[in-house]
Amino acid sequence: FFVEWFKGLFIDRALRNWKIQLTPGWYPLIELSEMAKLTDDERSELIRLLQAGEPIPAHWRGKLFADGPQSVEIGKEYRLEYAGKMKREQVLAETPAAPWQLVRRFAEDRPFDDGWCNLLVWGDNLPALRELLADQQGPNKFGTKDKIKLIYIDPPFATKQDFMKDSEKAYRDKVLGSQFIEFLRKRLILLREILASDGSIYVHLDQKKGHYIKAILDEIFGEPLFQNEITWKRQSAKSGAFDSLGQYGRIHEIILYYTKSDKFIWNQQYSPYSQSYINMWYKHVDQITKKRYRLSDLTAQGPRHGDSGGPLNVNGVTVRPSRNRHWALGIESDETLQEAMDRLVNSGRIHHEPGNMPQYKRYLHEMSGVMLQDVWTDIPPVAPQGSERIDYPTQKPEQLLERIIKASSNEGDIVLDCFAGSGTTPATAEKLGRRWIAMDCGKLGVYTLQKRMFSLTNSIGGGKKDDRSTHERIIDWEDHLKKSPGFLLFTEKAKKGECEVTLDLLADLAALIKKHDLLKKSAPLSIACPEEKLCILPGRLEDADPDDGPGEKCVTVDGQEFRISLIAPKEKPAKDQPLPPKEFALYRAGLYDMAALRGMPWQEYRPFVLKLFGVREELHSRYGMRLDGYIGTHATLVWNYPDHPGLTLDYGYVANLHQILKGKPGERFYVIAPVVAMDFAEDEIDQGGAAYVFLKVPLSVLLRLLERREPGALKQPMREADVNEVIDAVGFDFISQPLVKYKTARKKNGLFQDLVLSIGEFRSRT
């Protein structure tokens, strides 16, 4: 009955209220069982498409119709199977959400107009992402629902090593094999859920695990939504290290690019033309503006329409396209072909020689460059001595993130990186006018990122220097090498007085050529020199004819012709200016300050600890006593510590609790309270066969014990070097601030001031 009612309801809404026109080949109704398989995002997207009357993408057929074409769900025709792989539904349901604890706000004097605040989260990104998803599905207090347009992650590469900075461990990369795949897969499942419907994700990997993660991404996002595998050449040729291993040098990493749907943000990016390309195609130079240009055809192949093949007047000369071609002038509104040609002639965009077809001047400075391809060789890694380097392991260049952020987001969009590390993603996003969310588990990474946000300049990558060599700044370098019988190059490094090109110098060169018969009769000598070293009056120089050979200028001295090209000066980058960051806040997720937690008011404390211990909130009472929810099927009570900080829970409290709740043998009750509120050491107390379990241990340890389902799951350290193994294994813990005495001083450091802390005493409260 319910299935038939649902079908009727769906068809009524779809065909009558929404006025849907079903295209041929589509089934007129969706089975309830298939509808139930859709995620919340997919249901919302389907409803949006139906309400807007937009066509439903073809790859949805397999999602909606069990007996229709493509009935196998996309991504399920084949899948990667391995030990420990959880179902997607399990990952979403069983991943605990770690509530975010606000530590402090920064740059509050530079807030966003709409109340947004950039977010820096310190903690394990898995429960932190689950909390972000829970917020999107609920109150949306962070304002990220359908707003995260771009995700870039650069996860550990399963290299089986610790990455260090100044003897401090930046992060561990010791999860291997199927553990690594599942480690990343869980996070990718959550990332897809929080990504906006028109969003994109870029996953940065290397050759060791990239092929496995490609299969995982196909399964999570759908193979049709795979857009590119980008190859980034991260360093120059290697030698020596691999010679004895029988391997080719490994000089690239890959970036897998997926979108969440068929409609996504895309801003076409371009790479600059190479100097050889410029020299080959943009060989003409405007004599007035000195700007380079190339000549393009004003006609196109194909049938003629109307007067598109008719004659036009160009500077008093009548010209017409050749047979089977027509004019292609780019006519503006209400403009005739002749008016369009006159406009181009008057603006100096037409080059016309009698007897030839007119050509269009296409200036280099107006061109975007080469449409970006999927092999990136033009972005070097962060230089060891570069101004961008902050001495953090695995730091990626800002230019790499600039390209990705510009391509797949717009100003004001939110960019997320949950493996933030040194902070390249938020730093670049800040410079490009985007909003950001950054997460990292490492204390070093979080502190490095905080400092970096207050050391930003307005340039990407520390400023783009002009690294062109001398020959790359000569317009027709290749022509000189190929066509000139003799070529003389004066560089900027020559001593003063040795490279000034004067008429006296050219006269001496002419005599030398004649005396030693260095060149064939009437052959010119090519010269290239910096413009400031050309010391010949302009009236003595002539513009060179490119058809007669290379050179911008020419001059004849004592019967010898010299063709001169100028070495363009290096372009000076704009001076860096400090860029104060917009407001951002630091949160802890799974790594909590217990003093701050106990200091919360009850209305904040209660929901925080409910989420902290994974309690399903459901207010109810038993024999008149109010309880807060359930862990599994067991009733749970949150002790109101903030309003009763002076009271302690002792054995008498447990006896009274048992008397009120009338616990029966086999029943379990949970009580959540801080350790300082308890007057006993046990975690579980038996009263008449009923168990009263007190959750007072750190969340991370509790989760590990529950996950392993065995009492000895936590391996104890056997030597001094292993004392941190427990924390490394379980993730995060409650923390307390150390007791510190210090003095401060300011120290000038380039554009910024450093705050120096001189620590006199440092004691841990633990």
PDB file of C-alpha atoms in Angstrom, residues 479-631:
ATOM      1  CA  ASP A 479      66.692  33.712 -36.816  1.00  0.00           C
ATOM      2  CA  HIS A 480      70.118  35.118 -36.032  1.00  0.00           C
ATOM      3  CA  LEU A 481      71.481  31.623 -35.361  1.00  0.00           C
ATOM      4  CA  LYS A 482      69.930  30.110 -38.486  1.00  0.00           C
ATOM      5  CA  LYS A 483      70.290  32.886 -41.051  1.00  0.00           C
ATOM      6  CA  SER A 484      73.210  35.076 -40.011  1.00  0.00           C
ATOM      7  CA  PRO A 485      76.644  34.233 -41.463  1.00  0.00           C
ATOM      8  CA  GLY A 486      78.180  36.119 -38.525  1.00  0.00           C
ATOM      9  CA  PHE A 487      76.769  37.003 -35.106  1.00  0.00           C
ATOM     10  CA  LEU A 488      78.266  39.155 -32.343  1.00  0.00           C
ATOM     11  CA  LEU A 489      76.626  39.151 -28.868  1.00  0.00           C
ATOM     12  CA  PHE A 490      77.273  41.852 -26.255  1.00  0.00           C
ATOM     13  CA  THR A 491      75.959  40.851 -22.813  1.00  0.00           C
ATOM     14  CA  GLU A 492      75.090  43.001 -19.791  1.00  0.00           C
ATOM     15  CA  LYS A 493      78.006  41.460 -17.897  1.00  0.00           C
ATOM     16  CA  ALA A 494      80.661  42.937 -20.183  1.00  0.00           C
ATOM     17  CA  LYS A 495      82.765  45.642 -18.536  1.00  0.00           C
ATOM     18  CA  LYS A 496      81.807  49.248 -19.054  1.00  0.00           C
ATOM     19  CA  GLY A 497      83.279  50.642 -22.250  1.00  0.00           C
ATOM     20  CA  GLU A 498      83.742  47.246 -23.902  1.00  0.00           C
ATOM     21  CA  CYS A 499      80.204  46.789 -25.149  1.00  0.00           C
ATOM     22  CA  GLU A 500      79.065  50.259 -26.255  1.00  0.00           C
ATOM     23  CA  VAL A 501      78.061  49.908 -29.882  1.00  0.00           C
ATOM     24  CA  THR A 502      79.236  53.109 -31.606  1.00  0.00           C
ATOM     25  CA  LEU A 503      79.890  54.086 -35.222  1.00  0.00           C
ATOM     26  CA  ASP A 504      83.637  53.963 -34.470  1.00  0.00           C
ATOM     27  CA  LEU A 505      83.310  50.368 -33.231  1.00  0.00           C
ATOM     28  CA  LEU A 506      81.326  49.401 -36.322  1.00  0.00           C
ATOM     29  CA  ALA A 507      83.940  51.054 -38.575  1.00  0.00           C
ATOM     30  CA  ASP A 508      86.662  49.008 -36.887  1.00  0.00           C
ATOM     31  CA  LEU A 509      84.584  45.849 -37.327  1.00  0.00           C
ATOM     32  CA  ALA A 510      84.002  46.656 -41.019  1.00  0.00           C
ATOM     33  CA  ALA A 511      87.749  47.067 -41.582  1.00  0.00           C
ATOM     34  CA  LEU A 512      88.447  43.794 -39.743  1.00  0.00           C
ATOM     35  CA  ILE A 513      85.861  41.907 -41.832  1.00  0.00           C
ATOM     36  CA  LYS A 514      87.291  43.312 -45.064  1.00  0.00           C
ATOM     37  CA  LYS A 515      90.926  42.726 -44.111  1.00  0.00           C
ATOM     38  CA  HIS A 516      90.452  39.073 -43.119  1.00  0.00           C
ATOM     39  CA  ASP A 517      87.629  38.277 -45.526  1.00  0.00           C
ATOM     40  CA  LEU A 518      85.447  37.103 -42.642  1.00  0.00           C
ATOM     41  CA  LEU A 519      82.140  37.357 -44.495  1.00  0.00           C
ATOM     42  CA  LYS A 520      81.000  36.897 -48.038  1.00  0.00           C
ATOM     43  CA  LYS A 521      80.617  40.076 -50.017  1.00  0.00           C
ATOM     44  CA  SER A 522      77.423  41.997 -49.121  1.00  0.00           C
ATOM     45  CA  ALA A 523      76.574  39.600 -46.248  1.00  0.00           C
ATOM     46  CA  PRO A 524      75.470  41.489 -43.098  1.00  0.00           C
ATOM     47  CA  LEU A 525      76.904  41.015 -39.616  1.00  0.00           C
ATOM     48  CA  SER A 526      74.329  40.428 -36.862  1.00  0.00           C
ATOM     49  CA  ILE A 527      74.765  42.180 -33.534  1.00  0.00           C
ATOM     50  CA  ALA A 528      72.742  41.854 -30.301  1.00  0.00           C
ATOM     51  CA  CYS A 529      73.262  44.323 -27.468  1.00  0.00           C
ATOM     52  CA  PRO A 530      71.385  45.880 -24.536  1.00  0.00           C
ATOM     53  CA  GLU A 531      69.423  48.940 -25.576  1.00  0.00           C
ATOM     54  CA  GLU A 532      71.380  51.231 -23.284  1.00  0.00           C
ATOM     55  CA  LYS A 533      74.625  50.147 -24.977  1.00  0.00           C
ATOM     56  CA  LEU A 534      73.468  51.136 -28.465  1.00  0.00           C
ATOM     57  CA  CYS A 535      75.180  54.548 -28.750  1.00  0.00           C
ATOM     58  CA  ILE A 536      74.239  55.520 -32.298  1.00  0.00           C
ATOM     59  CA  LEU A 537      71.995  58.480 -33.035  1.00  0.00           C
ATOM     60  CA  PRO A 538      68.447  57.397 -34.105  1.00  0.00           C
ATOM     61  CA  GLY A 539      68.711  59.365 -37.332  1.00  0.00           C
ATOM     62  CA  ARG A 540      71.607  57.169 -38.446  1.00  0.00           C
ATOM     63  CA  LEU A 541      69.684  53.908 -37.835  1.00  0.00           C
ATOM     64  CA  GLU A 542      67.014  52.456 -40.101  1.00  0.00           C
ATOM     65  CA  ASP A 543      64.233  49.999 -39.391  1.00  0.00           C
ATOM     66  CA  ALA A 544      65.267  46.548 -40.603  1.00  0.00           C
ATOM     67  CA  ASP A 545      63.164  44.717 -43.158  1.00  0.00           C
ATOM     68  CA  PRO A 546      62.363  41.282 -41.653  1.00  0.00           C
ATOM     69  CA  ASP A 547      62.225  39.750 -45.138  1.00  0.00           C
ATOM     70  CA  ASP A 548      65.910  40.583 -45.615  1.00  0.00           C
ATOM     71  CA  GLY A 549      67.008  38.807 -42.431  1.00  0.00           C
ATOM     72  CA  PRO A 550      66.910  39.154 -38.640  1.00  0.00           C
ATOM     73  CA  GLY A 551      67.386  42.411 -36.763  1.00  0.00           C
ATOM     74  CA  GLU A 552      65.234  45.306 -35.551  1.00  0.00           C
ATOM     75  CA  LYS A 553      67.586  48.054 -36.804  1.00  0.00           C
ATOM     76  CA  CYS A 554      70.167  48.227 -39.541  1.00  0.00           C
ATOM     77  CA  VAL A 555      73.034  50.556 -40.387  1.00  0.00           C
ATOM     78  CA  THR A 556      75.724  50.510 -43.085  1.00  0.00           C
ATOM     79  CA  VAL A 557      79.253  51.649 -42.197  1.00  0.00           C
ATOM     80  CA  ASP A 558      82.065  51.745 -44.809  1.00  0.00           C
ATOM     81  CA  GLY A 559      80.076  49.503 -47.122  1.00  0.00           C
ATOM     82  CA  GLN A 560      79.405  46.847 -44.438  1.00  0.00           C
ATOM     83  CA  GLU A 561      75.781  46.249 -43.345  1.00  0.00           C
ATOM     84  CA  PHE A 562      75.082  45.595 -39.658  1.00  0.00           C
ATOM     85  CA  ARG A 563      71.733  44.260 -38.451  1.00  0.00           C
ATOM     86  CA  ILE A 564      71.109  45.002 -34.784  1.00  0.00           C
ATOM     87  CA  SER A 565      68.720  43.343 -32.328  1.00  0.00           C
ATOM     88  CA  LEU A 566      68.174  44.726 -28.832  1.00  0.00           C
ATOM     89  CA  ILE A 567      68.350  42.694 -25.627  1.00  0.00           C
ATOM     90  CA  ALA A 568      65.237  43.611 -23.638  1.00  0.00           C
ATOM     91  CA  PRO A 569      65.882  44.500 -19.983  1.00  0.00           C
ATOM     92  CA  LYS A 570      64.645  42.137 -17.284  1.00  0.00           C
ATOM     93  CA  GLU A 571      61.230  42.992 -15.934  1.00  0.00           C
ATOM     94  CA  LYS A 572      61.269  44.177 -12.342  1.00  0.00           C
ATOM     95  CA  PRO A 573      58.639  42.543 -10.118  1.00  0.00           C
ATOM     96  CA  ALA A 574      56.351  44.747  -8.115  1.00  0.00           C
ATOM     97  CA  LYS A 575      57.562  45.375  -4.592  1.00  0.00           C
ATOM     98  CA  ASP A 576      55.995  43.084  -2.007  1.00  0.00           C
ATOM     99  CA  GLN A 577      53.555  44.680   0.408  1.00  0.00           C
ATOM    100  CA  PRO A 578      52.369  43.155   3.701  1.00  0.00           C
ATOM    101  CA  LEU A 579      48.900  41.580   3.489  1.00  0.00           C
ATOM    102  CA  PRO A 580      47.058  41.546   6.845  1.00  0.00           C
ATOM    103  CA  PRO A 581      44.800  38.475   7.087  1.00  0.00           C
ATOM    104  CA  LYS A 582      41.044  38.575   7.468  1.00  0.00           C
ATOM    105  CA  GLU A 583      39.527  37.289  10.722  1.00  0.00           C
ATOM    106  CA  PHE A 584      40.093  33.614  11.481  1.00  0.00           C
ATOM    107  CA  ALA A 585      39.495  31.379  14.491  1.00  0.00           C
ATOM    108  CA  LEU A 586      41.437  28.448  15.929  1.00  0.00           C
ATOM    109  CA  TYR A 587      39.426  25.442  17.111  1.00  0.00           C
ATOM    110  CA  ARG A 588      40.445  22.180  18.752  1.00  0.00           C
ATOM    111  CA  ALA A 589      38.758  18.979  17.577  1.00  0.00           C
ATOM    112  CA  GLY A 590      39.478  15.928  19.728  1.00  0.00           C
ATOM    113  CA  LEU A 591      42.329  17.752  21.454  1.00  0.00           C
ATOM    114  CA  TYR A 592      40.668  19.573  24.300  1.00  0.00           C
ATOM    115  CA  ASP A 593      41.604  21.953  27.070  1.00  0.00           C
ATOM    116  CA  MET A 594      39.874  20.402  30.092  1.00  0.00           C
ATOM    117  CA  ALA A 595      40.011  23.628  32.088  1.00  0.00           C
ATOM    118  CA  ALA A 596      38.196  25.478  29.322  1.00  0.00           C
ATOM    119  CA  LEU A 597      35.713  22.605  28.977  1.00  0.00           C
ATOM    120  CA  ARG A 598      34.870  22.672  32.671  1.00  0.00           C
ATOM    121  CA  GLY A 599      34.533  26.436  32.472  1.00  0.00           C
ATOM    122  CA  MET A 600      31.736  26.301  29.907  1.00  0.00           C
ATOM    123  CA  PRO A 601      28.220  27.277  31.004  1.00  0.00           C
ATOM    124  CA  TRP A 602      25.802  24.339  31.266  1.00  0.00           C
ATOM    125  CA  GLN A 603      23.937  25.225  28.038  1.00  0.00           C
ATOM    126  CA  GLU A 604      27.227  24.873  26.100  1.00  0.00           C
ATOM    127  CA  TYR A 605      28.781  22.127  28.235  1.00  0.00           C
ATOM    128  CA  ARG A 606      25.928  19.625  27.849  1.00  0.00           C
ATOM    129  CA  PRO A 607      25.747  19.489  23.986  1.00  0.00           C
ATOM    130  CA  PHE A 608      29.548  19.478  23.843  1.00  0.00           C
ATOM    131  CA  VAL A 609      29.982  16.364  26.003  1.00  0.00           C
ATOM    132  CA  LEU A 610      27.006  14.631  24.382  1.00  0.00           C
ATOM    133  CA  LYS A 611      28.771  14.926  21.057  1.00  0.00           C
ATOM    134  CA  LEU A 612      32.142  14.177  22.618  1.00  0.00           C
ATOM    135  CA  PHE A 613      31.018  10.702  23.740  1.00  0.00           C
ATOM    136  CA  GLY A 614      28.712   9.967  20.813  1.00  0.00           C
ATOM    137  CA  VAL A 615      25.498  10.131  22.841  1.00  0.00           C
ATOM    138  CA  ARG A 616      22.276  10.014  20.843  1.00  0.00           C
ATOM    139  CA  GLU A 617      20.468  12.973  22.368  1.00  0.00           C
ATOM    140  CA  GLU A 618      16.937  12.115  23.482  1.00  0.00           C
ATOM    141  CA  LEU A 619      15.630  13.678  26.668  1.00  0.00           C
ATOM    142  CA  HIS A 620      13.583  11.195  28.675  1.00  0.00           C
ATOM    143  CA  SER A 621      12.920  10.314  32.297  1.00  0.00           C
ATOM    144  CA  ARG A 622      12.929   7.170  34.326  1.00  0.00           C
ATOM    145  CA  TYR A 623      11.040   7.106  37.598  1.00  0.00           C
ATOM    146  CA  GLY A 624      11.081  10.900  37.598  1.00  0.00           C
ATOM    147  CA  MET A 625      14.834  11.272  36.933  1.00  0.00           C
ATOM    148  CA  ARG A 626      15.757  13.175  33.763  1.00  0.00           C
ATOM    149  CA  LEU A 627      18.229  11.454  31.445  1.00  0.00           C
ATOM    150  CA  ASP A 628      19.938  12.991  28.428  1.00  0.00           C
ATOM    151  CA  GLY A 629      20.035  10.272  25.766  1.00  0.00           C
ATOM    152  CA  TYR A 630      21.456   6.889  24.841  1.00  0.00           C
ATOM    153  CA  ILE A 631      24.755   5.235  24.053  1.00  0.00           C
TER     154      ILE A 631
END
